[in-house]
Short mmCIF file of C-alpha atoms in Angstrom, two decimals:
data_model
loop_
_atom_site.label_atom_id
_atom_site.label_comp_id
_atom_site.label_asym_id
_atom_site.label_seq_id
_atom_site.Cartn_x
_atom_site.Cartn_y
_atom_site.Cartn_z
CA MET Y 900 107.02 119.14 96.02
CA GLN Y 901 107.25 118.78 99.91
CA VAL Y 902 105.04 121.21 101.78
CA GLY Y 903 105.81 121.70 105.46
CA VAL Y 904 103.74 123.36 108.25
CA LEU Y 905 105.62 125.23 110.99
CA ALA Y 906 104.62 123.17 114.02
CA LEU Y 907 106.03 125.13 117.02
CA GLN Y 908 102.65 126.28 118.30
CA GLY Y 909 99.16 126.92 116.94
CA ASP Y 910 96.64 125.22 114.70
CA PHE Y 911 99.25 123.52 112.56
CA ARG Y 912 97.26 120.28 112.43
CA GLU Y 913 94.31 121.99 110.83
CA HIS Y 914 96.70 123.20 108.10
CA LEU Y 915 97.98 119.76 107.58
CA ASN Y 916 94.39 118.49 107.29
CA ALA Y 917 93.66 121.22 104.67
CA LEU Y 918 96.69 120.04 102.69
CA THR Y 919 95.48 116.45 102.83
CA GLN Y 920 92.02 117.64 101.57
CA CYS Y 921 93.85 119.12 98.69
CA GLY Y 922 95.65 115.90 98.01
CA VAL Y 923 98.96 116.89 99.33
CA GLN Y 924 100.66 115.09 102.27
CA GLY Y 925 102.28 117.86 104.45
CA VAL Y 926 104.91 117.51 107.11
CA GLU Y 927 105.50 119.10 110.41
CA VAL Y 928 108.49 121.39 110.68
CA ARG Y 929 110.17 122.25 113.97
CA THR Y 930 113.88 121.96 113.34
CA PRO Y 931 116.37 123.37 110.72
CA LEU Y 932 116.84 119.83 109.52
CA GLU Y 933 113.28 119.41 108.79
CA LEU Y 934 113.17 122.87 107.19
CA GLU Y 935 115.88 121.72 104.63
CA LYS Y 936 113.67 118.96 103.41
CA ILE Y 937 110.73 121.07 102.38
CA ASP Y 938 110.02 123.15 99.29
CA ALA Y 939 107.13 125.34 100.61
CA LEU Y 940 106.10 126.34 104.07
CA ILE Y 941 102.76 127.28 105.89
CA ILE Y 942 102.88 129.38 109.01
CA PRO Y 943 99.73 128.57 111.07
CA GLY Y 944 97.56 130.64 113.28
CA GLY Y 945 98.67 130.80 116.88
CA GLU Y 946 100.35 133.38 119.03
CA SER Y 947 102.90 135.25 117.05
CA THR Y 948 105.02 136.13 120.15
CA THR Y 949 105.08 132.48 121.20
CA ILE Y 950 106.10 131.37 117.69
CA VAL Y 951 108.96 133.94 117.49
CA SER Y 952 110.25 133.03 120.88
CA LEU Y 953 110.36 129.28 120.07
CA ALA Y 954 111.75 129.73 116.57
CA LYS Y 955 114.64 131.75 118.12
CA THR Y 956 115.30 129.32 120.99
CA PHE Y 957 115.44 126.33 118.66
CA GLU Y 958 117.47 128.28 116.09
CA ILE Y 959 115.09 127.99 113.20
CA PHE Y 960 114.28 131.69 113.00
CA GLU Y 961 117.20 132.75 110.76
CA PRO Y 962 117.02 129.75 108.55
CA ILE Y 963 113.35 130.33 107.79
CA LYS Y 964 114.06 134.11 107.31
CA LYS Y 965 116.77 133.16 104.71
CA ARG Y 966 114.70 130.52 102.94
CA ILE Y 967 111.79 132.95 102.55
CA ALA Y 968 114.16 135.55 101.28
CA LYS Y 969 115.60 133.10 98.77
CA GLY Y 970 112.13 132.43 97.27
CA MET Y 971 110.53 129.51 99.24
CA PRO Y 972 106.86 129.69 98.62
CA THR Y 973 105.21 130.61 101.96
CA TYR Y 974 101.65 131.06 103.14
CA GLY Y 975 100.75 132.51 106.58
CA SER Y 976 97.35 132.66 108.17
CA CYS Y 977 96.69 135.24 110.95
CA ALA Y 978 99.87 134.96 113.12
CA GLY Y 979 101.36 133.78 110.02
CA MET Y 980 100.49 136.95 108.22
CA ILE Y 981 102.18 138.90 111.07
CA MET Y 982 105.29 136.74 110.71
CA LEU Y 983 105.50 137.55 107.01
CA ALA Y 984 105.03 141.24 107.20
CA ASP Y 985 108.12 143.45 106.94
CA HIS Y 986 106.58 145.84 109.58
CA ILE Y 987 104.26 145.31 112.43
CA VAL Y 988 102.44 147.79 114.79
CA ALA Y 989 100.71 147.11 118.13
CA ALA Y 990 103.30 144.51 118.60
CA LYS Y 991 105.16 143.33 121.72
CA ASP Y 992 108.24 145.45 122.36
CA GLY Y 993 111.03 144.47 119.89
CA GLN Y 994 108.82 141.69 118.32
CA GLU Y 995 110.64 140.51 115.11
CA THR Y 996 109.09 138.86 112.01
CA PHE Y 997 110.46 136.63 109.25
CA GLY Y 998 109.30 139.37 106.83
CA GLY Y 999 109.23 139.14 103.12
CA ILE Y 1000 106.02 140.98 102.21
CA ASP Y 1001 106.27 144.74 101.93
CA ILE Y 1002 103.37 145.52 104.30
CA THR Y 1003 102.68 146.97 107.72
CA VAL Y 1004 100.39 144.72 109.70
CA ARG Y 1005 98.49 145.87 112.83
CA ARG Y 1006 98.21 142.96 115.43
CA ASN Y 1007 94.84 142.47 116.96
CA ALA Y 1008 93.57 145.11 114.74
CA PHE Y 1009 89.92 143.87 114.67
CA GLY Y 1010 89.95 143.85 118.42
CA ARG Y 1011 89.86 141.35 121.34
CA GLN Y 1012 88.13 137.97 121.17
CA VAL Y 1013 84.67 139.56 121.84
CA ASP Y 1014 85.09 141.33 118.57
CA SER Y 1015 86.27 138.19 116.62
CA PHE Y 1016 83.78 137.23 113.90
CA GLU Y 1017 83.06 135.37 110.75
CA SER Y 1018 81.80 136.69 107.48
CA ASP Y 1019 81.71 135.94 103.68
CA ILE Y 1020 84.37 137.86 101.81
CA SER Y 1021 85.04 138.16 98.20
CA ALA Y 1022 88.45 137.25 96.77
CA PRO Y 1023 87.95 136.71 93.07
CA ALA Y 1024 91.68 135.74 92.45
CA ILE Y 1025 91.22 132.81 94.78
CA SER Y 1026 87.62 131.71 94.43
CA ASN Y 1027 84.57 132.62 92.33
CA SER Y 1028 82.31 132.03 95.29
CA PRO Y 1029 82.51 133.90 98.53
CA ILE Y 1030 84.93 132.56 101.10
CA ARG Y 1031 83.69 132.04 104.70
CA ALA Y 1032 86.41 133.88 106.62
CA ILE Y 1033 87.01 133.32 110.38
CA PHE Y 1034 88.70 136.29 112.03
CA ILE Y 1035 90.04 135.61 115.49
CA ARG Y 1036 91.82 138.51 117.34
CA ALA Y 1037 92.75 139.14 113.67
CA PRO Y 1038 95.35 141.63 112.28
CA TRP Y 1039 94.76 143.70 109.12
CA VAL Y 1040 97.13 145.30 106.65
CA GLU Y 1041 97.71 148.97 107.40
CA LYS Y 1042 100.17 149.90 104.61
CA ILE Y 1043 100.89 148.20 101.41
CA GLY Y 1044 104.15 148.53 99.50
CA LYS Y 1045 104.96 148.26 95.84
CA GLY Y 1046 104.39 144.87 94.24
CA VAL Y 1047 101.94 143.70 96.80
CA GLU Y 1048 98.68 142.43 95.33
CA VAL Y 1049 95.57 142.83 97.52
CA LEU Y 1050 93.47 139.67 97.10
CA ALA Y 1051 90.59 140.62 99.65
CA SER Y 1052 89.65 143.51 101.84
CA PHE Y 1053 87.27 143.99 104.68
CA GLN Y 1054 85.82 146.96 106.49
CA GLY Y 1055 87.36 147.48 110.01
CA SER Y 1056 85.73 148.97 113.06
CA ASP Y 1057 87.29 152.22 112.08
CA GLY Y 1058 85.04 152.30 108.97
CA ALA Y 1059 87.85 152.02 106.55
CA SER Y 1060 88.56 149.00 104.22
CA HIS Y 1061 91.70 147.09 105.08
CA ALA Y 1062 93.54 144.35 103.10
CA VAL Y 1063 93.05 140.98 104.70
CA ALA Y 1064 94.53 138.72 101.98
CA VAL Y 1065 97.69 139.73 100.08
CA ARG Y 1066 100.21 138.16 97.81
CA GLN Y 1067 103.70 139.29 96.94
CA GLY Y 1068 105.30 136.86 94.40
CA HIS Y 1069 106.08 133.62 96.26
CA LEU Y 1070 104.39 134.88 99.49
CA LEU Y 1071 100.74 134.65 100.48
CA ALA Y 1072 99.03 135.89 103.69
CA THR Y 1073 95.55 136.06 105.08
CA ALA Y 1074 94.28 137.63 108.23
CA PHE Y 1075 91.59 135.01 108.51
CA HIS Y 1076 91.77 131.25 109.10
CA PRO Y 1077 90.60 129.07 106.08
CA GLU Y 1078 92.07 126.02 107.73
CA ILE Y 1079 89.20 125.95 110.39
CA THR Y 1080 86.59 125.85 107.73
CA ASP Y 1081 85.60 123.30 105.05
CA ASP Y 1082 86.49 125.72 102.23
CA PHE Y 1083 90.18 125.03 101.23
CA SER Y 1084 90.14 127.26 98.18
CA VAL Y 1085 93.05 129.47 99.83
CA HIS Y 1086 95.21 126.38 100.23
CA ARG Y 1087 94.46 125.30 96.64
CA TYR Y 1088 95.31 128.77 95.33
CA PHE Y 1089 98.60 128.62 97.35
CA LEU Y 1090 99.41 125.08 96.02
CA GLU Y 1091 98.37 125.80 92.47
CA LYS Y 1092 99.17 129.39 91.83
CA VAL Y 1093 101.85 130.44 94.37
CA CYS Y 1094 103.95 127.35 94.58
CA THR Y 1095 104.29 126.89 90.81
CA MET W 429 79.18 142.02 104.27
CA ALA W 430 77.44 140.67 107.48
CA GLN W 431 79.64 140.03 110.38
CA GLU W 432 78.67 137.26 112.99
CA SER W 433 80.50 137.36 116.29
CA GLY W 434 80.33 134.74 119.07
CA THR W 435 79.50 131.88 116.76
CA SER W 436 80.72 128.35 117.82
CA ARG W 437 83.47 128.46 115.15
CA VAL W 438 84.78 131.66 116.36
CA LYS W 439 84.64 130.65 120.04
CA ARG W 440 86.17 127.14 119.40
CA GLY W 441 88.64 128.50 116.82
CA MET W 442 90.13 130.96 119.46
CA ALA W 443 91.10 127.79 121.53
CA GLU W 444 92.44 126.16 118.39
CA MET W 445 95.05 128.94 118.17
CA LEU W 446 96.25 128.34 121.67
CA LYS W 447 97.04 124.68 120.91
CA GLY W 448 100.50 123.43 121.76
CA GLY W 449 100.91 126.40 124.19
CA VAL W 450 101.16 127.18 127.79
CA ILE W 451 98.55 129.32 129.65
CA MET W 452 100.01 130.86 132.84
CA ASP W 453 98.30 132.11 135.89
CA VAL W 454 99.52 135.67 136.73
CA VAL W 455 98.55 137.96 139.64
CA ASN W 456 100.15 141.18 138.47
CA VAL W 457 101.49 143.09 135.55
CA GLU W 458 105.06 142.04 136.26
CA GLN W 459 104.20 138.34 136.12
CA ALA W 460 102.18 138.83 132.94
CA LYS W 461 105.17 140.39 131.23
CA ILE W 462 107.50 137.57 132.38
CA ALA W 463 104.81 135.12 131.00
CA GLU W 464 104.67 136.89 127.72
CA ASP W 465 108.42 136.97 127.40
CA ALA W 466 108.69 133.32 128.19
CA GLY W 467 106.35 132.49 125.28
CA ALA W 468 103.03 131.91 127.06
CA VAL W 469 100.14 131.76 124.57
CA ALA W 470 97.83 133.52 126.96
CA VAL W 471 97.65 134.50 130.68
CA MET W 472 94.99 133.94 133.23
CA ALA W 473 94.67 137.00 135.43
CA LEU W 474 93.71 136.26 139.04
CA GLU W 475 94.25 137.79 142.46
CA ARG W 476 95.56 134.69 144.09
CA VAL W 477 97.07 131.62 142.55
CA PRO W 478 95.36 128.24 143.64
CA ALA W 479 98.19 127.47 146.09
CA ASP W 480 97.55 130.76 147.91
CA ILE W 481 93.76 130.18 147.78
CA ARG W 482 94.35 126.81 149.43
CA ALA W 483 96.67 128.18 152.01
CA GLN W 484 94.66 131.28 152.88
CA GLY W 485 91.25 129.80 152.70
CA GLY W 486 88.12 131.95 152.58
CA VAL W 487 85.83 132.67 149.71
CA ALA W 488 87.62 133.06 146.42
CA ARG W 489 85.95 135.30 143.85
CA MET W 490 86.40 136.99 140.43
CA SER W 491 89.46 139.38 140.36
CA ASP W 492 89.20 143.19 140.67
CA PRO W 493 88.44 144.59 137.20
CA ASP W 494 91.31 147.10 137.77
CA MET W 495 93.86 144.37 138.14
CA ILE W 496 92.55 142.59 135.06
CA ALA W 497 92.45 145.80 133.02
CA ALA W 498 96.05 146.56 134.01
CA ILE W 499 97.18 143.16 132.73
CA GLN W 500 95.27 143.66 129.46
CA ALA W 501 97.07 146.90 128.96
CA ALA W 502 100.49 145.42 129.77
CA VAL W 503 100.55 142.45 127.28
CA SER W 504 99.61 141.77 123.80
CA ILE W 505 98.70 138.12 124.16
CA PRO W 506 95.18 136.91 125.16
CA VAL W 507 94.01 137.59 128.73
CA MET W 508 91.73 135.02 130.42
CA ALA W 509 89.97 135.44 133.82
CA LYS W 510 87.97 133.22 136.16
CA ALA W 511 84.31 133.46 137.17
CA ARG W 512 82.90 131.43 139.98
CA ILE W 513 80.82 128.30 138.80
CA GLY W 514 77.28 129.51 138.16
CA HIS W 515 78.02 133.19 138.83
CA PHE W 516 76.74 134.74 135.54
CA VAL W 517 77.09 138.23 136.67
CA GLU W 518 80.77 137.81 137.21
CA ALA W 519 80.91 136.43 133.73
CA GLN W 520 78.94 139.45 132.40
CA ILE W 521 81.44 141.78 134.01
CA LEU W 522 84.45 139.84 132.56
CA GLN W 523 82.85 140.00 129.15
CA SER W 524 82.30 143.74 129.33
CA LEU W 525 85.96 144.15 130.33
CA GLY W 526 86.84 142.38 127.07
CA VAL W 527 88.64 139.44 128.45
CA ASP W 528 89.48 136.88 125.68
CA TYR W 529 88.26 133.82 127.60
CA ILE W 530 86.40 133.07 130.74
CA ASP W 531 87.34 130.15 132.93
CA GLU W 532 84.25 129.08 134.84
CA SER W 533 86.44 127.57 137.45
CA GLU W 534 86.19 125.22 140.41
CA VAL W 535 89.35 126.95 141.88
CA LEU W 536 86.97 129.65 142.99
CA THR W 537 84.29 129.15 145.55
CA PRO W 538 81.19 127.99 143.61
CA THR W 539 78.15 130.07 143.50
CA ASP W 540 75.58 127.61 142.36
CA TYR W 541 75.68 124.00 143.57
CA THR W 542 73.26 122.82 140.84
CA ASN W 543 73.71 124.89 137.70
CA HIS W 544 76.56 126.17 135.65
CA ILE W 545 76.40 129.28 133.67
CA ASN W 546 74.41 129.21 130.38
CA LYS W 547 77.43 129.88 128.21
CA TRP W 548 75.51 130.24 124.96
CA ASP W 549 74.20 133.65 126.35
CA PHE W 550 77.68 135.09 125.87
CA THR W 551 79.90 136.43 123.02
CA VAL W 552 82.94 135.67 124.95
CA PRO W 553 84.12 132.04 124.88
CA PHE W 554 84.36 129.72 128.01
CA VAL W 555 86.70 127.14 129.16
CA CYS W 556 85.46 124.69 131.83
CA GLY W 557 87.02 122.02 133.81
CA ALA W 558 86.03 118.30 133.57
CA THR W 559 87.22 115.04 135.46
CA ASN W 560 85.57 112.67 132.94
CA LEU W 561 83.87 112.60 129.55
CA GLY W 562 80.28 112.99 130.72
CA GLU W 563 81.29 116.20 132.75
CA ALA W 564 83.09 117.54 129.64
CA LEU W 565 80.11 116.96 127.36
CA ARG W 566 77.62 118.54 129.82
CA ARG W 567 79.81 121.69 129.83
CA ILE W 568 80.05 121.71 125.96
CA ASN W 569 76.23 121.32 126.01
CA GLU W 570 76.09 124.38 128.14
CA GLY W 571 78.22 126.25 125.55
CA ALA W 572 81.71 125.71 126.69
CA ALA W 573 84.18 126.21 123.69
CA MET W 574 87.17 124.60 125.40
CA ILE W 575 87.75 121.96 128.07
CA ARG W 576 90.45 121.53 130.58
CA SER W 577 90.98 118.48 132.61
CA LYS W 578 90.72 119.59 136.20
CA GLY W 579 93.59 117.94 138.02
CA GLU W 580 93.98 119.26 141.65
CA ALA W 581 94.92 122.98 141.41
CA GLY W 582 97.43 124.48 143.71
CA THR W 583 99.11 121.22 144.73
CA GLY W 584 102.04 120.77 142.35
CA ASP W 585 101.00 117.11 142.26
CA VAL W 586 100.19 116.08 138.84
CA SER W 587 98.47 112.72 139.71
CA ASN W 588 94.94 114.00 139.43
CA ALA W 589 95.70 115.61 136.07
CA MET W 590 96.92 112.21 134.95
CA THR W 591 93.83 110.42 136.39
CA HIS W 592 91.41 112.84 134.55
CA MET W 593 93.29 112.70 131.24
CA ARG W 594 93.27 108.93 131.36
CA GLN W 595 89.61 108.93 132.28
CA ILE W 596 88.63 111.30 129.50
CA GLY W 597 90.84 109.59 126.98
CA GLY W 598 89.72 106.06 127.98
CA GLU W 599 86.02 106.96 127.76
CA ILE W 600 86.60 108.39 124.23
CA ARG W 601 88.35 105.30 123.14
CA ARG W 602 85.64 103.11 124.48
CA LEU W 603 82.85 105.05 122.68
CA THR W 604 84.71 104.69 119.38
CA SER W 605 84.36 100.86 119.59
CA MET W 606 80.58 100.88 120.44
CA ARG W 607 77.64 99.91 118.24
CA GLU W 608 75.11 102.70 117.68
CA ASP W 609 72.54 100.93 120.03
CA GLU W 610 75.20 100.96 122.83
CA LEU W 611 75.75 104.63 122.44
CA TYR W 612 72.24 105.38 123.71
CA VAL W 613 73.12 103.61 126.87
CA ALA W 614 76.54 105.15 127.07
CA ALA W 615 74.91 108.55 126.90
CA LYS W 616 72.59 107.62 129.70
CA GLU W 617 75.28 106.35 131.93
CA MET W 618 77.63 109.33 131.49
CA GLN W 619 74.75 111.73 131.82
CA ALA W 620 75.62 113.44 128.52
CA PRO W 621 73.47 114.46 125.53
CA TYR W 622 73.17 111.84 122.95
CA ASP W 623 74.18 113.97 120.02
CA LEU W 624 77.49 114.94 121.59
CA VAL W 625 78.19 111.28 122.62
CA LYS W 626 77.49 110.14 118.97
CA GLU W 627 79.81 113.01 117.67
CA VAL W 628 82.70 111.94 119.90
CA ALA W 629 82.19 108.28 118.96
CA ALA W 630 82.39 109.18 115.23
CA ASN W 631 85.44 111.54 115.53
CA GLY W 632 87.38 109.93 118.35
CA LYS W 633 87.85 113.26 120.03
CA LEU W 634 86.11 115.99 121.75
CA PRO W 635 84.41 118.70 119.49
CA VAL W 636 86.54 121.29 121.30
CA VAL W 637 90.10 121.81 122.28
CA LEU W 638 91.24 119.85 125.37
CA PHE W 639 93.94 121.35 127.71
CA THR W 640 95.22 119.97 130.98
CA ALA W 641 95.33 121.78 134.28
CA GLY W 642 95.97 121.13 137.92
CA GLY W 643 99.31 120.25 139.58
CA ILE W 644 101.69 120.76 136.66
CA ALA W 645 104.93 122.01 138.12
CA THR W 646 107.82 120.96 135.83
CA PRO W 647 108.62 120.74 132.22
CA ALA W 648 108.37 116.87 132.39
CA ASP W 649 104.82 117.20 133.76
CA ALA W 650 103.91 119.49 130.83
CA ALA W 651 105.50 117.03 128.35
CA LEU W 652 103.65 114.05 130.02
CA MET W 653 100.21 115.69 129.72
CA MET W 654 100.95 116.46 126.07
CA GLN W 655 101.86 112.80 125.44
CA MET W 656 98.63 111.83 127.22
CA GLY W 657 96.77 113.67 124.50
CA ALA W 658 96.35 117.19 125.80
CA ASP W 659 96.26 120.00 123.20
CA GLY W 660 98.12 122.34 125.63
CA VAL W 661 98.51 123.10 129.28
CA PHE W 662 97.51 125.57 131.98
CA ILE W 663 100.11 126.15 134.67
CA GLY W 664 98.87 127.89 137.73
CA SER W 665 100.83 127.96 140.81
CA GLY W 666 103.71 125.76 139.31
CA ILE W 667 105.56 128.75 137.75
CA PHE W 668 105.29 131.68 140.15
CA LYS W 669 105.52 129.66 143.24
CA SER W 670 108.83 128.21 142.10
CA GLY W 671 112.37 129.39 142.85
CA ASP W 672 113.04 130.84 139.42
CA PRO W 673 109.76 131.72 137.51
CA LYS W 674 111.37 133.09 134.48
CA SER W 675 113.44 130.14 133.60
CA ARG W 676 110.73 127.68 134.63
CA ALA W 677 108.10 129.45 132.50
CA SER W 678 110.33 129.29 129.43
CA ALA W 679 111.34 125.70 130.06
CA CYS W 680 107.59 124.64 130.21
CA VAL W 681 107.04 126.36 126.88
CA LYS W 682 109.88 124.42 125.26
CA ALA W 683 108.70 121.25 126.80
CA THR W 684 105.22 121.74 125.55
CA THR W 685 106.34 122.12 121.96
CA PHE W 686 108.94 119.35 121.90
CA TYR W 687 107.03 117.05 124.26
CA ASN W 688 108.10 113.98 122.20
CA ASP W 689 111.73 114.77 122.44
CA PRO W 690 113.17 113.66 125.81
CA LYS W 691 116.57 115.43 125.05
CA VAL W 692 114.93 118.80 124.65
CA VAL W 693 112.71 118.27 127.65
CA GLY W 694 115.73 117.09 129.65
CA ASP W 695 117.74 120.10 128.65
CA ALA W 696 114.79 122.39 129.56
CA SER W 697 114.68 120.80 132.99
CA ARG W 698 118.26 121.71 133.87
CA GLY W 699 119.22 124.31 136.51
CA LEU W 700 115.59 125.55 137.09
CA GLY W 701 115.95 125.88 140.95
CA GLU W 702 113.35 124.68 143.18
CA ALA W 703 109.97 123.61 141.91
CA MET W 704 106.98 124.61 144.08
CA VAL W 705 106.97 122.60 147.32
CA GLY W 706 103.55 121.14 146.76
CA ILE W 707 101.10 118.96 148.67
CA ASN W 708 100.28 115.25 147.91
CA VAL W 709 96.65 115.10 146.77
CA ALA W 710 96.14 112.06 148.87
CA ASP W 711 96.88 114.19 152.00
CA LEU W 712 94.18 116.62 151.24
CA PRO W 713 91.00 116.21 153.22
CA ALA W 714 88.04 115.71 150.91
CA PRO W 715 86.39 119.12 151.45
CA HIS W 716 89.70 120.69 150.22
CA ARG W 717 89.65 118.86 146.87
CA LEU W 718 88.71 121.44 144.29
CA SER W 719 88.29 118.89 141.55
CA GLU W 720 85.20 117.63 143.23
CA ARG W 721 83.51 120.90 142.63
CA GLY W 722 81.30 121.10 139.49
CA TRP W 723 78.45 118.70 138.62
#
């Protein structure tokens, strides 16, 4: 199985490193041709507006959207979660997503960079031990549709608990960045449980 | 569960998310929106771009909080702002405004000719300029979570950016070939903390993200800096002092992603109108060289 990492912008090298740590050689994906050669995709952290703009310019937006709709296993962290959400709020006017997961995601929900944080979170489906989650101008899931499994939640500044890791079939999304920690259990879960 | 904000991982991680992107200087809401539409990963809100600071002279300071707040309200991407070197109260104000990154910048008139800001005191992360590895590591030691090579801001002449990237890259490569006993001397000579020198020698790279700044005016300049090992680029005057900022902004974003593909960079370079006129760094009298500010 060939796993690709969308390498238009963001921390794609950290995802490639996480894959290497899991014993998988990932490849960078920037063009429709490179997309054809992969079986699974990771959408990295970065700026979702930049990633959409570049994906459209280089005509890989629609091909990715189609592959996701056809069942390509895909994992998105932070900006990647936004890209996989069917609906987004607090977005740039007219901002589009690849979609696929029946959720509404609020961009920058946890606040600006001064509000960014790290914390242990519990995600029993992914790991028996707590996961150190890094939230950077992170989104959260505001509404959850049918068939979406919540893997982890966290309390927001509004006092309510919000989903921060979700799965719907072949699609996985986290609001946090496991790729910049040394704990690659989310990547292992993606490779072992979601991709198979 | 307990939340920790302002940790090194959270601060440095923010810069990781900007990698492969272009951060653009903007002086008003309209420019900020053009930058966001063009695919900028962040904007730097300031009252005058470096080329104007250079032309108009006088003391350059932190921007008006109203202007920064207006830009924050107008765009969804991160907003950075500049504080003067050593002016920790400007930095406190910027943090209270909720800017996403502070640039302790030599482009503004320095406040303290001996000390930089103690950046560990802040929750907001800082980016600082550097012309060589020792300077970069001194800034990191003071708490900088991102480094940019300085170049010579406001000139449109990319030669100093090139010099600084070669300098930083070359010094890193030399460290990786040294014996441990030689690293002690290297640390002494570059006036940098030994622990950081040792870390760079072991990893072959800085412990934080390294962007390039200063004099980048064309898509080719941006791609050049990426090929020289930059993680991303700051473009100051290069965009909004050009003939067609909208097209140039978007062209620089494309070239930064596809920096290794001459065809894409070439196509992005077509029909952009006039680049900023620029000044040769060699023609600048020494007191007007901003890259020599910072210690």
